[in-house]
Short mmCIF file of C-alpha atoms in Angstrom, two decimals:
data_model
loop_
_atom_site.label_atom_id
_atom_site.label_comp_id
_atom_site.label_asym_id
_atom_site.label_seq_id
_atom_site.Cartn_x
_atom_site.Cartn_y
_atom_site.Cartn_z
CA MET A 1 0.00 0.00 0.00
CA ILE A 2 1.35 3.39 -0.99
CA LYS A 3 1.59 5.77 1.98
CA ALA A 4 3.99 8.44 0.74
CA VAL A 5 5.06 10.25 -2.41
CA VAL A 6 8.50 11.83 -2.73
CA PHE A 7 9.04 14.34 -5.53
CA ASP A 8 12.14 15.55 -7.26
CA VAL A 9 11.77 19.34 -7.56
CA ASP A 10 13.27 20.67 -10.80
CA GLY A 11 11.47 19.47 -13.92
CA VAL A 12 8.82 17.70 -11.84
CA LEU A 13 7.20 20.36 -9.65
CA ILE A 14 8.77 23.51 -11.10
CA ASP A 15 9.57 24.31 -14.72
CA SER A 16 13.18 25.25 -14.10
CA ASN A 17 15.23 23.46 -16.73
CA GLU A 18 15.52 26.41 -19.13
CA THR A 19 16.34 28.77 -16.27
CA ILE A 20 19.01 26.41 -14.96
CA ILE A 21 20.59 26.04 -18.41
CA GLN A 22 20.71 29.83 -18.78
CA ALA A 23 22.29 30.18 -15.34
CA TYR A 24 25.08 27.74 -16.21
CA GLU A 25 25.69 29.44 -19.56
CA LYS A 26 25.78 32.96 -18.09
CA THR A 27 28.06 31.93 -15.23
CA ALA A 28 30.44 30.16 -17.60
CA GLU A 29 30.51 33.19 -19.88
CA LYS A 30 31.22 35.51 -16.96
CA ARG A 31 34.15 33.38 -15.83
CA GLY A 32 35.55 32.93 -19.35
CA LEU A 33 34.87 29.21 -19.44
CA ARG A 34 33.70 26.93 -22.21
CA ILE A 35 29.94 27.24 -22.61
CA PRO A 36 28.45 23.73 -22.61
CA SER A 37 25.62 22.70 -24.88
CA PRO A 38 22.13 22.56 -23.36
CA GLN A 39 22.16 18.77 -23.78
CA GLU A 40 25.37 18.44 -21.76
CA ILE A 41 23.67 20.24 -18.89
CA ILE A 42 20.40 18.32 -19.25
CA ASP A 43 22.25 15.00 -19.09
CA LEU A 44 23.65 15.98 -15.66
CA MET A 45 20.48 17.39 -14.15
CA GLY A 46 19.48 15.88 -10.84
CA ARG A 47 23.04 15.88 -9.56
CA PRO A 48 24.31 18.49 -7.04
CA LEU A 49 25.59 21.78 -8.42
CA VAL A 50 29.17 21.18 -7.26
CA GLU A 51 29.27 17.78 -8.95
CA ILE A 52 27.96 19.19 -12.25
CA VAL A 53 30.55 21.98 -12.14
CA ARG A 54 33.39 19.49 -11.56
CA ILE A 55 32.24 17.37 -14.50
CA LEU A 56 31.77 20.24 -16.96
CA TRP A 57 34.84 22.24 -15.89
CA PRO A 58 37.35 19.92 -14.16
CA ASN A 59 39.92 22.65 -13.48
CA VAL A 60 37.60 25.43 -12.33
CA ASN A 61 37.46 26.89 -8.82
CA VAL A 62 34.19 25.24 -7.76
CA GLU A 63 33.58 27.55 -4.81
CA LEU A 64 33.85 30.71 -6.92
CA PHE A 65 31.69 29.26 -9.70
CA THR A 66 28.93 28.19 -7.32
CA LYS A 67 28.95 31.61 -5.64
CA ASP A 68 28.49 33.31 -9.01
CA PHE A 69 25.83 30.81 -10.04
CA ARG A 70 23.78 31.33 -6.88
CA ARG A 71 24.28 35.10 -7.00
CA LEU A 72 22.81 35.05 -10.51
CA PHE A 73 19.60 33.56 -9.15
CA MET A 74 19.51 36.20 -6.42
CA ASP A 75 20.46 39.28 -8.44
CA GLU A 76 18.49 38.58 -11.61
CA ASP A 77 15.47 37.29 -9.70
CA LEU A 78 15.03 34.48 -12.20
CA VAL A 79 11.43 33.33 -12.41
CA VAL A 80 10.82 29.61 -11.90
CA PRO A 81 7.13 28.79 -12.46
CA ALA A 82 5.32 25.66 -11.36
CA ILE A 83 4.70 22.86 -13.83
CA LYS A 84 1.12 23.28 -15.04
CA GLY A 85 -1.27 21.76 -12.52
CA ALA A 86 1.48 20.70 -10.11
CA VAL A 87 0.42 22.92 -7.20
CA GLU A 88 -3.15 21.63 -7.30
CA ILE A 89 -2.03 18.02 -7.64
CA VAL A 90 0.37 18.15 -4.70
CA LYS A 91 -2.37 19.71 -2.58
CA GLU A 92 -4.82 17.01 -3.68
CA ILE A 93 -2.39 14.22 -2.87
CA ARG A 94 -1.62 15.75 0.53
CA GLU A 95 -5.33 16.10 1.34
CA SER A 96 -5.90 12.46 0.36
CA GLY A 97 -3.84 11.47 3.40
CA LEU A 98 -0.57 10.55 1.73
CA ARG A 99 2.63 11.95 3.19
CA ILE A 100 4.78 14.09 0.90
CA GLY A 101 8.50 14.71 0.59
CA ALA A 102 10.79 16.55 -1.82
CA ILE A 103 14.41 16.01 -2.89
CA SER A 104 16.77 18.33 -4.74
CA GLY A 105 20.48 18.76 -5.29
CA LYS A 106 20.07 22.47 -4.57
CA ILE A 107 20.67 24.14 -1.22
CA MET A 108 17.65 24.47 1.07
CA PHE A 109 17.37 28.24 0.57
CA PHE A 110 16.64 27.85 -3.14
CA ILE A 111 14.39 24.80 -2.74
CA GLU A 112 12.11 26.64 -0.33
CA ARG A 113 12.28 29.92 -2.25
CA HIS A 114 11.43 28.39 -5.62
CA LEU A 115 8.64 26.20 -4.25
CA LYS A 116 7.05 29.12 -2.42
CA GLU A 117 7.38 31.48 -5.40
CA ALA A 118 5.80 28.84 -7.64
CA GLY A 119 2.76 28.67 -5.36
CA PHE A 120 3.42 25.60 -3.23
CA ASN A 121 2.74 25.59 0.50
CA ILE A 122 6.04 24.45 1.97
CA ASN A 123 4.15 22.89 4.89
CA TRP A 124 2.71 20.29 2.52
CA PHE A 125 6.17 18.72 2.43
CA GLU A 126 6.92 16.82 5.64
CA ALA A 127 10.44 15.97 4.49
CA VAL A 128 12.61 18.22 2.31
CA VAL A 129 16.07 16.94 1.44
CA SER A 130 18.67 19.38 0.09
CA PHE A 131 22.33 19.21 -0.88
CA GLU A 132 23.26 20.00 2.73
CA THR A 133 21.02 17.32 4.25
CA THR A 134 22.98 14.19 3.33
CA LYS A 135 26.61 13.32 2.73
CA LYS A 136 25.84 11.38 -0.44
CA HIS A 137 23.62 12.56 -3.27
CA LYS A 138 21.63 11.19 -6.20
CA PRO A 139 22.06 8.72 -7.82
CA ASP A 140 23.10 7.31 -4.42
CA PRO A 141 19.95 6.21 -2.54
CA GLU A 142 20.81 8.13 0.66
CA PRO A 143 18.66 11.26 -0.03
CA LEU A 144 15.59 9.20 -0.92
CA LEU A 145 16.00 6.80 1.99
CA TYR A 146 16.48 9.78 4.31
CA ALA A 147 13.23 11.33 3.10
CA ILE A 148 11.34 8.06 3.44
CA ASN A 149 12.63 7.59 6.97
CA ARG A 150 11.53 11.12 7.89
CA LEU A 151 8.08 10.35 6.51
CA GLY A 152 7.84 7.27 8.71
CA VAL A 153 7.21 4.74 5.95
CA GLN A 154 9.01 1.78 4.42
CA PRO A 155 10.62 1.89 0.95
CA THR A 156 7.92 -0.48 -0.31
CA GLU A 157 5.26 2.01 0.83
CA ALA A 158 6.66 4.95 -1.12
CA VAL A 159 6.75 6.24 -4.68
CA TYR A 160 9.46 8.50 -6.05
CA VAL A 161 8.54 10.86 -8.90
CA GLY A 162 11.44 12.14 -10.99
CA ASP A 163 12.54 13.23 -14.44
CA SER A 164 16.22 12.37 -14.82
CA ILE A 165 18.57 9.41 -15.07
CA SER A 166 19.93 10.19 -11.61
CA ASP A 167 16.36 10.10 -10.23
CA TYR A 168 15.76 6.71 -11.81
CA GLU A 169 19.04 5.32 -10.49
CA CYS A 170 18.37 6.76 -7.03
CA ALA A 171 14.99 5.01 -6.86
CA LYS A 172 16.46 1.80 -8.24
CA ASN A 173 19.28 1.82 -5.68
CA ALA A 174 16.81 2.52 -2.86
CA GLU A 175 14.43 -0.19 -4.14
CA VAL A 176 11.62 2.36 -4.26
CA GLU A 177 8.91 2.38 -6.92
CA TYR A 178 9.71 4.98 -9.59
CA VAL A 179 7.39 7.15 -11.65
CA ALA A 180 8.89 9.23 -14.46
CA VAL A 181 7.41 12.46 -15.81
CA LEU A 182 8.05 13.89 -19.28
CA THR A 183 8.27 17.52 -18.16
CA GLY A 184 11.96 17.36 -17.39
CA SER A 185 15.20 16.13 -18.90
CA LEU A 186 14.17 12.76 -20.38
CA ASN A 187 11.80 11.85 -23.20
CA ARG A 188 9.75 8.71 -23.71
CA GLU A 189 12.45 7.03 -25.81
CA ASP A 190 15.06 7.64 -23.11
CA LEU A 191 12.78 6.07 -20.53
CA LYS A 192 11.99 3.13 -22.80
CA LYS A 193 15.71 2.37 -23.02
CA LEU A 194 15.88 2.42 -19.22
CA LYS A 195 12.85 0.07 -19.11
CA VAL A 196 10.86 2.48 -16.97
CA LYS A 197 7.21 1.44 -17.21
CA ASN A 198 5.53 4.02 -14.98
CA VAL A 199 5.72 7.02 -17.32
CA ILE A 200 3.28 9.95 -17.21
CA ASP A 201 3.15 13.21 -19.14
CA SER A 202 3.30 15.29 -15.95
CA VAL A 203 2.41 15.17 -12.27
CA ALA A 204 -1.13 16.09 -13.34
CA ALA A 205 -1.61 12.41 -14.20
CA LEU A 206 -0.19 11.12 -10.90
CA PRO A 207 -3.44 10.84 -8.90
CA ASP A 208 -4.96 8.51 -11.52
CA LEU A 209 -1.82 6.37 -11.50
CA LEU A 210 -1.89 6.18 -7.70
CA ARG A 211 -5.61 5.32 -7.63
CA ASN A 212 -5.61 2.84 -10.47
CA THR A 213 -2.37 1.10 -11.45
CA LEU A 214 -0.41 1.49 -8.21
CA ALA A 215 -3.37 0.91 -5.90
CA ARG A 216 -4.06 -2.43 -7.57
CA GLY A 217 -0.47 -3.49 -7.14
CA GLN A 218 0.25 -3.35 -10.86
CA ILE A 219 3.59 -1.68 -10.37
CA ASP A 220 7.10 -2.17 -11.56
CA GLU A 221 9.19 -4.40 -9.37
CA PRO A 222 12.43 -2.59 -8.43
CA HIS A 223 14.95 -3.51 -11.12
#
């Protein structure tokens, strides 16, 4: 029986991918670094900022880059809207009695700020896991298992909703049922290659999946 839903934030609850890509590009340009292609950035989404920076620019001063990157979000007041229907769906799921958590590779300040600005009530989320919360990060299972523990449920009683390869691997490593949305970094063909069967267009379709397929036990076994 499903008792909790844990959401990735970027690309699942908030439509932030384009904003994030622009932030990486502008920061790289400011620091005179190679500007990566959008696809290079998309392929790394879901990982912590510092890890992405080290992969894209191995010789860069990570601390200075991350300061500039975060300052860009602050100074330019970049708008990060909610995925269409996501606010209403999260509220509906919360009111149905399920417990809700959120995971992101961002620092807590930006998670809370972006969720609030997008229209979410931060109190709906009983567990919020940020970059600072755990020592290990996605695709390691630690962030997801931490959230599930905070929600007081077992891995078999939870669903993780994500949009990236690191989300999929995190759920797989934690042996938690995974649901992929198409509003983020992966398309249906990508997910087919990964053999992900629970695929929905957006979180707007999640309640039906929870009521129908998942409620009847017709779910993917952890791979």
